[in-house]
Amino acid sequence: MIMISFAPLKQPYDRRFLSAGDHGIVINMDDLPTDHATKAARALAHAIRKIIADDNIKGIEDMIPGLTNLLVQYNPLVTSAASLIEEITPLLATLTNDEGAGRLIHIPCCYGGEFGPDLLEVATTLNMSTDEVVKRHQSNILDVAIMGFLPGLAYMKGVDEALYLPRRKTPRAHVPALSLGIAMDQTVVYPLPSPGGWNLIGRVPIPLFDAQKSDPILLRAGDRVSFYHIDNNEYNKIASDYRSGHFKVEINP
Amino acid sequence: MALNIINPGLSTSIQDLGRPGYFHLGIPIGGAMDRFSMRVANMLVGNSEDAAGLEAVFMGPEIEFTSDTAIAVTGADIPVMIDGVEAPSWTALAVSKGQKLSFGFLKTGARIYIAVAGGITTPEALGSRSTYPIGALGGIEGRNIAAGDALPTGSAGAVTIGASVPSTMHRMPATPAILRMVKGLYWHRLTEASGQQFLADEWKVAPEADRMGYRFRGGKTLEFVDREQPFGAGSDPSNIVDGCYSYGSIQVPGGTEPIVLHRDAVSGGGYFTLGAIISADMDYIGQLQPHTPVKFEAVSMDEALSARQERHKLLDAIRSELS
């Protein structure tokens, strides 16, 4: 478990609870720096899950953490925005750093070549060797800030500062599934083929979204991710082992 | 028993009432755009209301039945034909082995719902048969139906052939369509005059309207109150630090064309949202054709909840009518 402290929330704050229609409320935390707000939103989701487990709150259907807020979707036939606000408000005063996550997941990646068409350009722009880019990308354990936009797309933060680059000026119309892209302090792996503007430096051999599985999404907000380098042969072997059910992703609690 | 697809129509997909509970992983709720019509079609053929049926957009499919069964067609107003002979919609119809269902030209509305006794029984993905092509989930291998598909169906319950739902109990949008919304989220970012203008303007459904979202154009560009743009939000005042979207929420990229996020919407992004369409009116959006005039009407939370209750009561009334 990593312990992160975040700045205290403003109390009171008139933009804390925003309406998201008749079946959702947003708990807005934009009074905190974004990094803190992301963690506070996840911590709040965890605190709410605990009181759901104790049966002290009813009617919540889903909770979606964003970078600076938490969307709570509820069944208006069971509860109301007013009751939820009343039930959630005390949790805000006692938010702890406990996110209830903290799994460490090791994901293989084949950098460069046809899988990482932007690696050379990234290295040239940053004035370092491609080996240095690959080494630095593996050096930091990344933090899954939020999930979303596409099934299984994880926004992983905490990339080595020496690799900070904006997104590409012209997005690609087609990015192959499982491409690994970097931009600013973040890394994404495209779960599905999609248009995209991130700098593609590698590809992973295992799906982050597997519709065939009962639990189809590998990563969760709050997980930590460590990438390790594999070559083309290892890539092909892991991909085929995964398909035949013989590759197990290393997950540490 | 199966449905043999001879011609799929323009865009026809298997849908039920969707897969709630996975939005935090980026998987949308999905399901029928007009859930009311899907539920009623199922009721007519004796199915549970969450059974899977077909949702066809603008054009009906052509389907052959491999055994005797019952079907019902609801939703958009379109001539229903059995072996070329017109048959009533919103009615339980008996069809025989080898007969073909086809459709005439769409009159009003946008989405046609076809239920078959026993429901379509393609494999479930995450608790639902709804097709989500972007994620290759549900449907037939994650895609819309195609010519040559044979859709399996389950065992039928009791059906009263000829039972029908009178037109006074249908639920279709008016012209112009009034879409009720609850202000919220980032409404406070608009100037007061611009907020009033948004509600006063008549908008038109843009051609870019699908299961992910409906876009509207024709109203005035929004004006925002001055603020210091937060880090990470980009320079355009319609941008925010990436946040989560609730389905039904109204985002306005660039402040020009509102988009209502619908059943297959993404779960978040960097555009400000000024409110959300009330649940009771989401079905109406699924029945809007491009160029239909639309007005947004702000209502209170209490009004939103009573609209939801009214929709429930209407469904209850139809259940008793048919029982």
Coordinates of C-alpha atoms in Angstrom, one line a residue:
Chain A
M1 CA 0.0 0.0 0.0
I2 CA 1.4 3.4 -0.9
M3 CA 0.4 6.2 1.4
I4 CA -0.2 9.5 -0.3
S5 CA -1.2 12.6 1.5
F6 CA -3.3 15.2 -0.2
A7 CA -4.2 18.7 0.7
P8 CA -7.4 19.2 2.8
L9 CA -10.6 19.9 0.9
K10 CA -12.1 23.4 1.3
Q11 CA -15.0 23.3 3.8
P12 CA -17.5 24.5 2.9
Y13 CA -17.3 24.7 -0.9
D14 CA -20.3 25.6 -2.9
R15 CA -19.2 23.7 -6.0
R16 CA -18.6 20.4 -4.1
F17 CA -21.8 18.6 -5.3
L18 CA -22.8 19.1 -8.9
S19 CA -25.9 17.6 -10.5
A20 CA -25.5 15.1 -13.3
G21 CA -29.2 14.7 -14.1
D22 CA -31.8 12.8 -12.2
H23 CA -29.6 9.7 -11.7
G24 CA -26.1 11.1 -11.0
I25 CA -24.2 13.5 -8.8
V26 CA -20.6 14.6 -9.3
I27 CA -18.4 15.2 -6.2
N28 CA -16.2 17.9 -7.5
M29 CA -12.7 18.3 -6.0
D30 CA -11.3 21.0 -8.3
D31 CA -10.3 23.0 -5.2
L32 CA -7.3 20.6 -4.9
P33 CA -4.3 20.3 -7.2
T34 CA -5.2 17.8 -9.9
D35 CA -2.9 15.0 -8.7
H36 CA -4.4 15.3 -5.2
A37 CA -7.9 15.5 -6.5
T38 CA -7.4 12.3 -8.5
K39 CA -6.3 10.4 -5.4
A40 CA -9.0 12.0 -3.2
A41 CA -11.7 11.0 -5.7
R42 CA -10.4 7.4 -5.6
A43 CA -10.2 7.5 -1.8
L44 CA -13.8 8.8 -1.6
A45 CA -14.9 5.9 -3.9
H46 CA -13.2 3.5 -1.6
A47 CA -14.8 5.1 1.5
I48 CA -18.2 4.9 -0.2
R49 CA -17.7 1.2 -1.1
K50 CA -17.0 0.5 2.6
I51 CA -20.3 2.0 3.7
I52 CA -22.1 0.2 0.8
A53 CA -20.6 -3.0 2.2
D54 CA -21.9 -2.1 5.7
D55 CA -25.3 -1.4 4.1
N56 CA -25.2 2.2 5.3
I57 CA -25.9 3.7 1.9
K58 CA -28.3 2.4 -0.8
G59 CA -29.1 2.9 -4.4
I60 CA -25.6 3.5 -5.9
E61 CA -25.2 1.7 -9.2
D62 CA -21.7 2.8 -10.3
M63 CA -18.9 5.1 -9.3
I64 CA -16.6 6.6 -11.9
P65 CA -13.5 8.4 -10.7
G66 CA -12.3 11.3 -12.9
L67 CA -9.1 13.3 -12.6
T68 CA -10.7 16.0 -10.4
N69 CA -14.1 14.4 -9.5
L70 CA -16.1 11.4 -8.8
L71 CA -19.4 10.6 -10.6
V72 CA -21.9 8.6 -8.6
Q73 CA -24.7 7.0 -10.6
Y74 CA -27.7 6.1 -8.6
N75 CA -31.2 4.7 -8.9
P76 CA -33.6 7.6 -8.1
L77 CA -36.3 5.1 -7.2
V78 CA -34.2 4.0 -4.2
T79 CA -32.3 7.1 -3.2
S80 CA -32.0 10.8 -4.0
A81 CA -29.3 13.3 -4.6
A82 CA -30.2 15.0 -1.3
S83 CA -29.8 11.8 0.7
L84 CA -26.5 10.9 -1.0
I85 CA -25.1 14.3 -0.3
E86 CA -26.1 13.9 3.3
E87 CA -24.5 10.5 3.5
I88 CA -21.3 11.4 1.6
T89 CA -20.6 14.8 3.3
P90 CA -19.2 13.3 6.5
L91 CA -16.9 11.0 4.5
L92 CA -15.2 14.1 3.0
A93 CA -14.1 15.3 6.4
T94 CA -12.3 12.1 7.2
L95 CA -10.9 11.0 3.8
T96 CA -7.8 8.9 4.5
N97 CA -5.1 7.9 2.1
D98 CA -6.5 4.4 2.0
E99 CA -7.6 3.8 -1.6
G100 CA -8.0 0.1 -1.1
A101 CA -6.0 -0.6 -4.2
G102 CA -2.3 -0.7 -4.6
R103 CA -1.9 -3.9 -6.7
L104 CA 1.4 -3.9 -8.6
I105 CA 1.1 -5.3 -12.1
H106 CA 4.0 -6.2 -14.3
I107 CA 3.3 -5.7 -18.0
P108 CA 5.7 -6.8 -20.7
C109 CA 6.3 -4.4 -23.6
C110 CA 8.2 -4.7 -26.9
Y111 CA 9.7 -1.3 -27.5
G112 CA 10.7 0.2 -30.9
G113 CA 10.6 -1.4 -34.4
E114 CA 7.3 -1.7 -36.1
F115 CA 5.6 -1.8 -32.6
G116 CA 7.0 1.6 -31.6
P117 CA 7.0 3.7 -34.8
D118 CA 7.7 6.9 -32.9
L119 CA 10.5 5.7 -30.7
L120 CA 13.3 7.1 -32.9
E121 CA 11.6 10.4 -33.3
V122 CA 11.0 10.6 -29.5
A123 CA 14.7 9.8 -28.8
T124 CA 15.8 12.4 -31.4
T125 CA 13.5 15.1 -30.0
L126 CA 14.6 14.4 -26.5
N127 CA 18.3 14.2 -27.5
M128 CA 18.9 10.8 -26.1
S129 CA 19.4 7.3 -27.4
T130 CA 16.4 5.0 -28.0
D131 CA 17.9 2.6 -25.4
E132 CA 17.8 5.5 -22.9
V133 CA 14.1 6.2 -23.7
V134 CA 13.3 2.5 -23.2
K135 CA 15.3 2.4 -19.9
R136 CA 13.7 5.5 -18.6
H137 CA 10.2 4.4 -19.5
Q138 CA 10.7 1.2 -17.4
S139 CA 12.4 3.1 -14.5
N140 CA 9.3 4.5 -12.9
I141 CA 6.3 2.6 -11.5
L142 CA 3.3 4.2 -13.0
D143 CA 0.0 5.0 -11.2
V144 CA -3.3 4.2 -12.9
A145 CA -5.0 7.6 -12.4
I146 CA -8.3 6.9 -14.1
M147 CA -9.9 4.4 -16.4
G148 CA -12.3 5.2 -19.2
F149 CA -13.0 6.6 -22.7
L150 CA -12.5 3.1 -24.2
P151 CA -13.1 -0.2 -22.4
G152 CA -10.0 -0.9 -20.4
L153 CA -8.1 2.3 -21.3
A154 CA -5.9 3.2 -18.3
Y155 CA -4.3 6.7 -17.9
M156 CA -1.1 5.8 -16.2
K157 CA 0.8 8.8 -14.6
G158 CA 4.3 9.2 -13.3
V159 CA 6.4 8.9 -16.4
D160 CA 10.1 10.0 -16.0
E161 CA 10.2 13.8 -16.4
A162 CA 13.0 13.5 -19.0
L163 CA 10.4 11.9 -21.3
Y164 CA 7.8 14.7 -21.2
L165 CA 6.6 15.4 -24.7
P166 CA 3.3 16.8 -26.0
R167 CA 1.0 14.6 -28.0
R168 CA 1.7 14.4 -31.8
K169 CA 0.6 17.5 -33.8
T170 CA -1.4 15.3 -36.2
P171 CA -3.2 12.3 -34.6
R172 CA -3.1 9.0 -36.4
A173 CA -6.3 7.8 -37.9
H174 CA -5.5 4.3 -37.0
V175 CA -3.5 3.1 -34.0
P176 CA -3.2 -0.7 -33.7
A177 CA -4.6 -2.3 -30.5
L178 CA -2.1 -2.7 -27.7
S179 CA 0.1 0.1 -28.8
L180 CA 1.8 1.9 -25.9
G181 CA 1.9 5.7 -26.2
I182 CA 3.4 8.4 -24.1
A183 CA 2.6 12.1 -23.7
M184 CA 3.5 14.5 -20.9
D185 CA 3.6 12.5 -17.6
Q186 CA 1.3 9.8 -18.9
T187 CA 1.3 6.4 -20.6
V188 CA -1.6 4.7 -22.2
V189 CA -2.0 1.3 -23.9
Y190 CA -4.8 1.4 -26.6
P191 CA -7.1 -1.5 -25.7
L192 CA -8.7 -1.5 -29.1
P193 CA -7.8 -0.1 -32.5
S194 CA -8.6 3.6 -32.4
P195 CA -7.5 7.0 -33.7
G196 CA -4.9 8.5 -31.5
G197 CA -2.3 11.2 -31.0
W198 CA 0.0 9.7 -28.5
N199 CA 3.7 9.0 -29.2
L200 CA 3.9 5.3 -29.9
I201 CA 7.0 3.7 -28.5
G202 CA 6.0 0.0 -28.1
R203 CA 3.3 -2.6 -27.9
V204 CA 2.2 -5.1 -25.3
P205 CA 1.4 -8.7 -26.1
I206 CA -1.5 -9.2 -23.7
P207 CA -4.9 -7.6 -24.0
L208 CA -5.9 -5.0 -21.4
F209 CA -9.5 -5.6 -22.5
D210 CA -10.5 -9.2 -23.1
A211 CA -14.2 -9.5 -24.0
Q212 CA -14.0 -13.3 -23.6
K213 CA -13.2 -13.1 -19.9
S214 CA -15.8 -12.7 -17.1
D215 CA -13.5 -10.0 -15.7
P216 CA -12.5 -8.4 -19.0
I217 CA -10.5 -5.5 -17.7
L218 CA -6.9 -6.0 -16.4
L219 CA -6.3 -2.7 -14.7
R220 CA -8.2 -0.7 -12.1
A221 CA -7.8 3.0 -11.0
G222 CA -5.3 3.0 -8.2
D223 CA -3.2 0.1 -9.5
R224 CA 0.5 0.6 -10.1
V225 CA 2.1 -0.7 -13.2
S226 CA 5.7 -1.6 -14.0
F227 CA 6.7 -2.2 -17.6
Y228 CA 9.5 -4.5 -18.6
H229 CA 11.2 -4.9 -21.9
I230 CA 10.8 -8.0 -24.1
D231 CA 12.1 -8.7 -27.6
N232 CA 10.1 -9.8 -30.7
N233 CA 10.5 -13.5 -30.0
E234 CA 9.3 -13.1 -26.4
Y235 CA 6.5 -11.0 -27.6
N236 CA 5.2 -13.7 -30.0
K237 CA 5.6 -16.4 -27.3
I238 CA 3.8 -14.4 -24.6
A239 CA 1.0 -13.5 -27.1
S240 CA 0.5 -17.2 -28.1
D241 CA 0.8 -18.4 -24.5
Y242 CA -1.8 -15.9 -23.4
R243 CA -4.2 -17.1 -26.1
S244 CA -3.7 -20.8 -25.0
G245 CA -4.2 -19.8 -21.3
H246 CA -0.5 -20.4 -20.3
F247 CA 0.6 -16.8 -19.6
K248 CA -0.2 -15.4 -16.3
V249 CA 0.2 -11.7 -15.7
E250 CA 2.3 -11.0 -12.6
I251 CA 0.2 -9.2 -10.1
N252 CA 1.5 -8.4 -6.6
P253 CA -1.1 -7.4 -4.0
Chain B
M1 CA -36.0 -21.6 -33.9
A2 CA -34.0 -18.9 -35.5
L3 CA -34.3 -15.6 -37.4
N4 CA -32.6 -15.8 -40.7
I5 CA -31.3 -12.4 -41.7
I6 CA -31.9 -11.9 -45.5
N7 CA -31.1 -8.1 -45.4
P8 CA -29.9 -6.4 -42.3
G9 CA -31.2 -2.9 -43.2
L10 CA -29.0 0.1 -42.6
S11 CA -27.8 -0.5 -39.0
T12 CA -29.6 -3.2 -37.0
S13 CA -28.3 -4.5 -33.8
I14 CA -29.2 -6.9 -31.0
Q15 CA -30.1 -4.9 -27.9
D16 CA -31.7 -5.5 -24.5
L17 CA -31.7 -3.1 -21.5
G18 CA -27.9 -2.9 -21.4
R19 CA -25.1 -3.7 -18.9
P20 CA -25.1 -1.3 -16.0
G21 CA -22.2 -1.3 -13.5
Y22 CA -19.2 -1.2 -15.8
F23 CA -18.9 2.5 -16.7
H24 CA -16.0 2.9 -14.3
L25 CA -14.0 0.6 -16.5
G26 CA -15.0 2.5 -19.6
I27 CA -17.8 0.2 -20.7
P28 CA -21.0 2.0 -21.4
I29 CA -24.4 0.9 -20.2
G30 CA -25.6 0.3 -23.8
G31 CA -28.9 -1.3 -24.6
A32 CA -31.9 -0.1 -26.5
M33 CA -31.9 3.7 -27.3
D34 CA -35.7 3.8 -26.8
R35 CA -36.1 1.4 -23.8
F36 CA -39.8 2.1 -23.6
S37 CA -40.5 0.7 -27.0
M38 CA -38.1 -2.3 -26.4
R39 CA -39.9 -3.1 -23.2
V40 CA -43.4 -2.9 -24.8
A41 CA -42.3 -5.1 -27.8
N42 CA -41.1 -7.7 -25.3
M43 CA -44.4 -7.5 -23.3
L44 CA -46.4 -8.1 -26.4
V45 CA -44.7 -11.4 -27.2
G46 CA -44.8 -12.6 -23.6
N47 CA -41.0 -12.1 -22.9
S48 CA -39.4 -10.7 -19.8
E49 CA -38.9 -7.0 -20.6
D50 CA -35.1 -7.3 -20.5
A51 CA -35.1 -10.0 -23.3
A52 CA -33.0 -9.2 -26.3
G53 CA -34.6 -8.0 -29.6
L54 CA -33.5 -6.0 -32.6
E55 CA -33.1 -2.3 -32.9
A56 CA -33.1 -1.1 -36.5
V57 CA -32.3 2.5 -37.5
F58 CA -34.3 4.3 -40.3
M59 CA -34.7 1.1 -42.3
G60 CA -36.2 -2.2 -41.4
P61 CA -34.4 -5.5 -41.9
E62 CA -35.8 -8.5 -43.9
I63 CA -36.0 -11.6 -41.8
E64 CA -37.2 -15.2 -42.5
F65 CA -38.6 -17.4 -39.7
T66 CA -37.4 -21.0 -39.4
S67 CA -40.5 -22.0 -37.4
D68 CA -43.9 -20.8 -36.3
T69 CA -43.6 -18.0 -33.7
A70 CA -44.9 -14.6 -32.5
I71 CA -43.3 -11.2 -33.1
A72 CA -44.1 -7.6 -32.3
V73 CA -42.8 -4.4 -33.8
T74 CA -42.8 -1.1 -31.9
G75 CA -41.0 2.2 -31.9
A76 CA -40.8 4.3 -35.1
D77 CA -43.9 4.5 -37.4
I78 CA -43.1 2.2 -40.4
P79 CA -45.3 -0.2 -42.4
V80 CA -44.7 -3.8 -41.2
M81 CA -45.1 -6.5 -43.9
I82 CA -45.5 -10.2 -43.5
D83 CA -44.9 -11.9 -46.8
G84 CA -45.7 -8.5 -48.4
V85 CA -49.0 -8.0 -46.6
E86 CA -49.2 -5.1 -44.2
A87 CA -49.6 -6.0 -40.6
P88 CA -50.2 -3.8 -37.6
S89 CA -47.3 -2.6 -35.4
W90 CA -47.5 -2.5 -31.5
T91 CA -49.4 -5.8 -31.9
A92 CA -48.6 -9.4 -31.2
L93 CA -48.4 -11.1 -34.6
A94 CA -48.3 -14.8 -35.4
V95 CA -45.8 -15.7 -38.1
S96 CA -45.4 -19.2 -39.7
K97 CA -42.3 -21.1 -40.7
G98 CA -40.8 -19.8 -43.9
Q99 CA -42.7 -16.4 -43.7
K100 CA -40.7 -13.2 -44.2
L101 CA -40.9 -10.0 -42.3
S102 CA -40.0 -6.8 -44.2
F103 CA -40.8 -3.1 -43.9
G104 CA -42.0 -0.2 -46.0
F105 CA -40.6 3.4 -45.8
L106 CA -40.1 5.1 -42.4
K107 CA -42.8 7.7 -41.7
T108 CA -41.9 9.2 -38.3
G109 CA -39.4 8.3 -35.6
A110 CA -35.9 6.8 -36.1
R111 CA -35.7 3.4 -34.4
I112 CA -37.8 0.2 -34.9
Y113 CA -37.9 -2.5 -32.2
I114 CA -38.6 -6.1 -33.1
A115 CA -39.2 -8.6 -30.4
V116 CA -39.6 -12.4 -31.0
A117 CA -41.3 -14.8 -28.6
G118 CA -38.5 -16.3 -26.4
G119 CA -36.1 -13.4 -27.2
I120 CA -32.9 -13.6 -29.1
T121 CA -30.4 -15.8 -27.2
T122 CA -27.0 -15.0 -28.5
P123 CA -24.3 -15.3 -25.8
E124 CA -24.3 -12.7 -23.0
A125 CA -21.3 -10.5 -22.5
L126 CA -21.0 -8.9 -19.0
G127 CA -24.7 -9.8 -18.3
S128 CA -26.1 -8.4 -21.5
R129 CA -26.6 -9.3 -25.1
S130 CA -26.5 -5.6 -26.2
T131 CA -24.2 -5.0 -29.1
Y132 CA -21.3 -2.6 -28.4
P133 CA -19.3 -2.7 -31.6
I134 CA -16.5 -0.4 -30.4
G135 CA -15.7 -2.8 -27.6
A136 CA -16.7 -5.9 -29.7
L137 CA -19.1 -6.9 -26.9
G138 CA -22.5 -8.6 -27.2
G139 CA -24.5 -9.0 -30.4
I140 CA -23.0 -11.5 -33.0
E141 CA -19.3 -11.5 -32.2
G142 CA -19.6 -7.9 -31.1
R143 CA -21.0 -6.6 -34.3
N144 CA -24.3 -5.5 -35.9
I145 CA -26.3 -8.2 -37.7
A146 CA -25.5 -9.0 -41.3
A147 CA -27.1 -10.9 -44.2
G148 CA -26.7 -14.6 -43.6
D149 CA -26.8 -14.5 -39.8
A150 CA -29.1 -17.0 -38.1
L151 CA -30.1 -15.5 -34.7
P152 CA -31.1 -18.1 -32.2
T153 CA -34.2 -17.6 -30.1
G154 CA -35.3 -19.0 -26.7
S155 CA -38.4 -20.9 -25.8
A156 CA -41.6 -18.9 -26.0
G157 CA -44.0 -18.2 -23.2
A158 CA -47.7 -17.5 -23.5
V159 CA -48.6 -15.0 -26.2
T160 CA -52.0 -13.5 -26.9
I161 CA -52.0 -13.1 -30.7
G162 CA -53.6 -9.9 -31.7
A163 CA -53.1 -8.2 -28.4
S164 CA -52.1 -4.6 -29.0
V165 CA -51.2 -1.3 -27.3
P166 CA -53.4 1.6 -28.4
S167 CA -51.6 4.6 -29.9
T168 CA -52.6 6.7 -26.9
M169 CA -50.2 4.6 -24.9
H170 CA -47.2 5.0 -27.3
R171 CA -44.5 7.4 -26.3
M172 CA -43.0 9.4 -29.1
P173 CA -41.4 12.9 -29.2
A174 CA -43.5 15.9 -30.2
T175 CA -42.6 18.4 -32.9
P176 CA -40.5 20.3 -32.0
A177 CA -39.2 17.7 -29.6
I178 CA -39.0 19.0 -26.1
L179 CA -36.0 17.5 -24.3
R180 CA -36.2 18.2 -20.5
M181 CA -32.9 18.7 -18.7
V182 CA -31.7 19.3 -15.2
K183 CA -29.1 22.1 -15.1
G184 CA -26.0 21.2 -13.4
L185 CA -22.4 20.2 -13.7
Y186 CA -20.8 23.3 -15.3
W187 CA -23.9 25.4 -16.1
H188 CA -22.4 28.0 -13.8
R189 CA -19.6 28.5 -16.4
L190 CA -22.2 30.1 -18.8
T191 CA -23.1 33.8 -18.6
E192 CA -26.7 34.2 -17.5
A193 CA -27.8 35.6 -20.9
S194 CA -26.1 32.7 -22.8
G195 CA -27.8 30.2 -20.5
Q196 CA -31.2 31.8 -21.3
Q197 CA -30.4 31.9 -25.0
F198 CA -29.5 28.1 -25.0
L199 CA -33.0 27.3 -23.6
A200 CA -34.7 29.8 -26.0
D201 CA -33.1 28.7 -29.2
E202 CA -34.5 26.1 -31.5
W203 CA -31.9 23.4 -32.4
K204 CA -31.9 20.8 -35.1
V205 CA -30.7 17.2 -34.9
A206 CA -27.4 17.0 -36.8
P207 CA -26.6 14.1 -39.1
E208 CA -23.9 13.1 -36.6
A209 CA -26.4 11.3 -34.3
D210 CA -25.8 7.8 -33.2
R211 CA -25.8 5.5 -30.2
M212 CA -22.8 7.3 -28.7
G213 CA -24.4 10.7 -28.9
Y214 CA -26.8 13.1 -30.6
R215 CA -25.4 16.3 -31.9
F216 CA -27.6 19.4 -32.3
R217 CA -26.9 22.6 -34.3
G218 CA -28.6 25.9 -35.1
G219 CA -28.5 27.7 -31.8
K220 CA -26.2 30.6 -30.8
T221 CA -22.6 29.9 -29.6
L222 CA -22.3 29.8 -25.9
E223 CA -20.7 32.6 -23.9
F224 CA -18.6 31.8 -20.8
V225 CA -17.9 33.7 -17.7
D226 CA -14.3 34.7 -17.5
R227 CA -12.0 32.4 -15.5
E228 CA -8.4 31.5 -15.2
Q229 CA -8.1 28.3 -17.2
P230 CA -6.9 25.5 -14.8
F231 CA -3.7 23.7 -15.7
G232 CA -4.5 20.7 -17.9
A233 CA -7.7 22.1 -19.2
G234 CA -6.5 23.5 -22.5
S235 CA -7.1 27.1 -23.6
D236 CA -10.7 26.8 -25.0
P237 CA -13.2 27.9 -22.3
S238 CA -15.4 24.8 -23.2
N239 CA -12.5 22.6 -22.0
I240 CA -12.2 21.2 -18.5
V241 CA -9.7 19.1 -16.7
D242 CA -10.8 15.6 -17.9
G243 CA -13.8 14.5 -15.9
C244 CA -16.4 11.8 -16.0
Y245 CA -19.6 12.1 -18.0
S246 CA -22.9 10.8 -16.9
Y247 CA -25.0 9.4 -19.7
G248 CA -27.6 12.0 -20.8
S249 CA -25.1 14.8 -20.1
I250 CA -24.9 17.6 -22.6
Q251 CA -21.4 18.5 -23.6
V252 CA -20.7 21.5 -25.9
P253 CA -17.3 21.3 -27.6
G254 CA -16.1 24.7 -28.6
G255 CA -19.4 26.1 -27.1
T256 CA -21.1 25.7 -30.5
E257 CA -22.9 22.4 -30.9
P258 CA -24.4 20.5 -28.0
I259 CA -24.0 16.7 -27.9
V260 CA -26.2 14.6 -25.7
L261 CA -24.3 11.5 -24.6
H262 CA -26.4 8.4 -25.1
R263 CA -26.3 4.7 -24.3
D264 CA -22.9 3.9 -25.9
A265 CA -21.2 7.1 -24.8
V266 CA -17.6 7.3 -23.5
S267 CA -17.3 7.7 -19.8
G268 CA -15.3 10.9 -19.7
G269 CA -13.4 13.5 -21.5
G270 CA -12.3 17.1 -21.5
Y271 CA -15.4 19.0 -22.4
F272 CA -17.6 21.0 -20.1
T273 CA -21.2 19.8 -19.7
L274 CA -24.0 22.1 -18.8
G275 CA -26.6 19.7 -17.6
A276 CA -28.2 16.3 -18.3
I277 CA -31.3 15.2 -20.1
I278 CA -33.8 13.6 -17.7
S279 CA -34.0 9.8 -17.8
A280 CA -37.6 9.9 -18.9
D281 CA -36.7 11.8 -22.1
M282 CA -33.7 9.8 -23.2
D283 CA -36.0 7.4 -25.1
Y284 CA -37.3 10.3 -27.1
I285 CA -33.8 11.1 -28.4
G286 CA -33.5 7.6 -29.8
Q287 CA -36.6 8.4 -32.0
L288 CA -35.3 11.7 -33.5
Q289 CA -34.4 11.9 -37.2
P290 CA -31.8 14.3 -38.5
H291 CA -33.0 17.9 -39.0
T292 CA -35.9 17.4 -36.4
P293 CA -36.4 20.7 -34.5
V294 CA -35.6 20.4 -30.8
K295 CA -35.9 22.7 -27.7
F296 CA -34.2 22.1 -24.4
E297 CA -36.4 22.8 -21.4
A298 CA -34.9 23.2 -17.9
V299 CA -36.8 21.4 -15.2
S300 CA -36.3 20.9 -11.4
M301 CA -35.1 17.6 -10.0
D302 CA -38.7 17.1 -8.6
E303 CA -40.1 17.5 -12.1
A304 CA -37.5 15.1 -13.5
L305 CA -38.4 12.5 -10.9
S306 CA -42.2 12.8 -11.4
A307 CA -41.6 12.5 -15.2
R308 CA -39.8 9.3 -14.4
Q309 CA -42.7 8.1 -12.3
E310 CA -45.2 8.9 -15.1
R311 CA -43.2 6.8 -17.5
H312 CA -43.3 4.0 -15.0
K313 CA -47.0 4.4 -14.5
L314 CA -47.5 4.2 -18.3
L315 CA -45.5 1.0 -18.4
D316 CA -47.6 -0.4 -15.6
A317 CA -50.8 0.6 -17.4
I318 CA -49.6 -1.3 -20.5
R319 CA -48.7 -4.3 -18.4
S320 CA -52.3 -4.4 -17.0
E321 CA -53.8 -3.7 -20.5
L322 CA -51.9 -6.8 -21.8
S323 CA -52.4 -9.1 -18.8

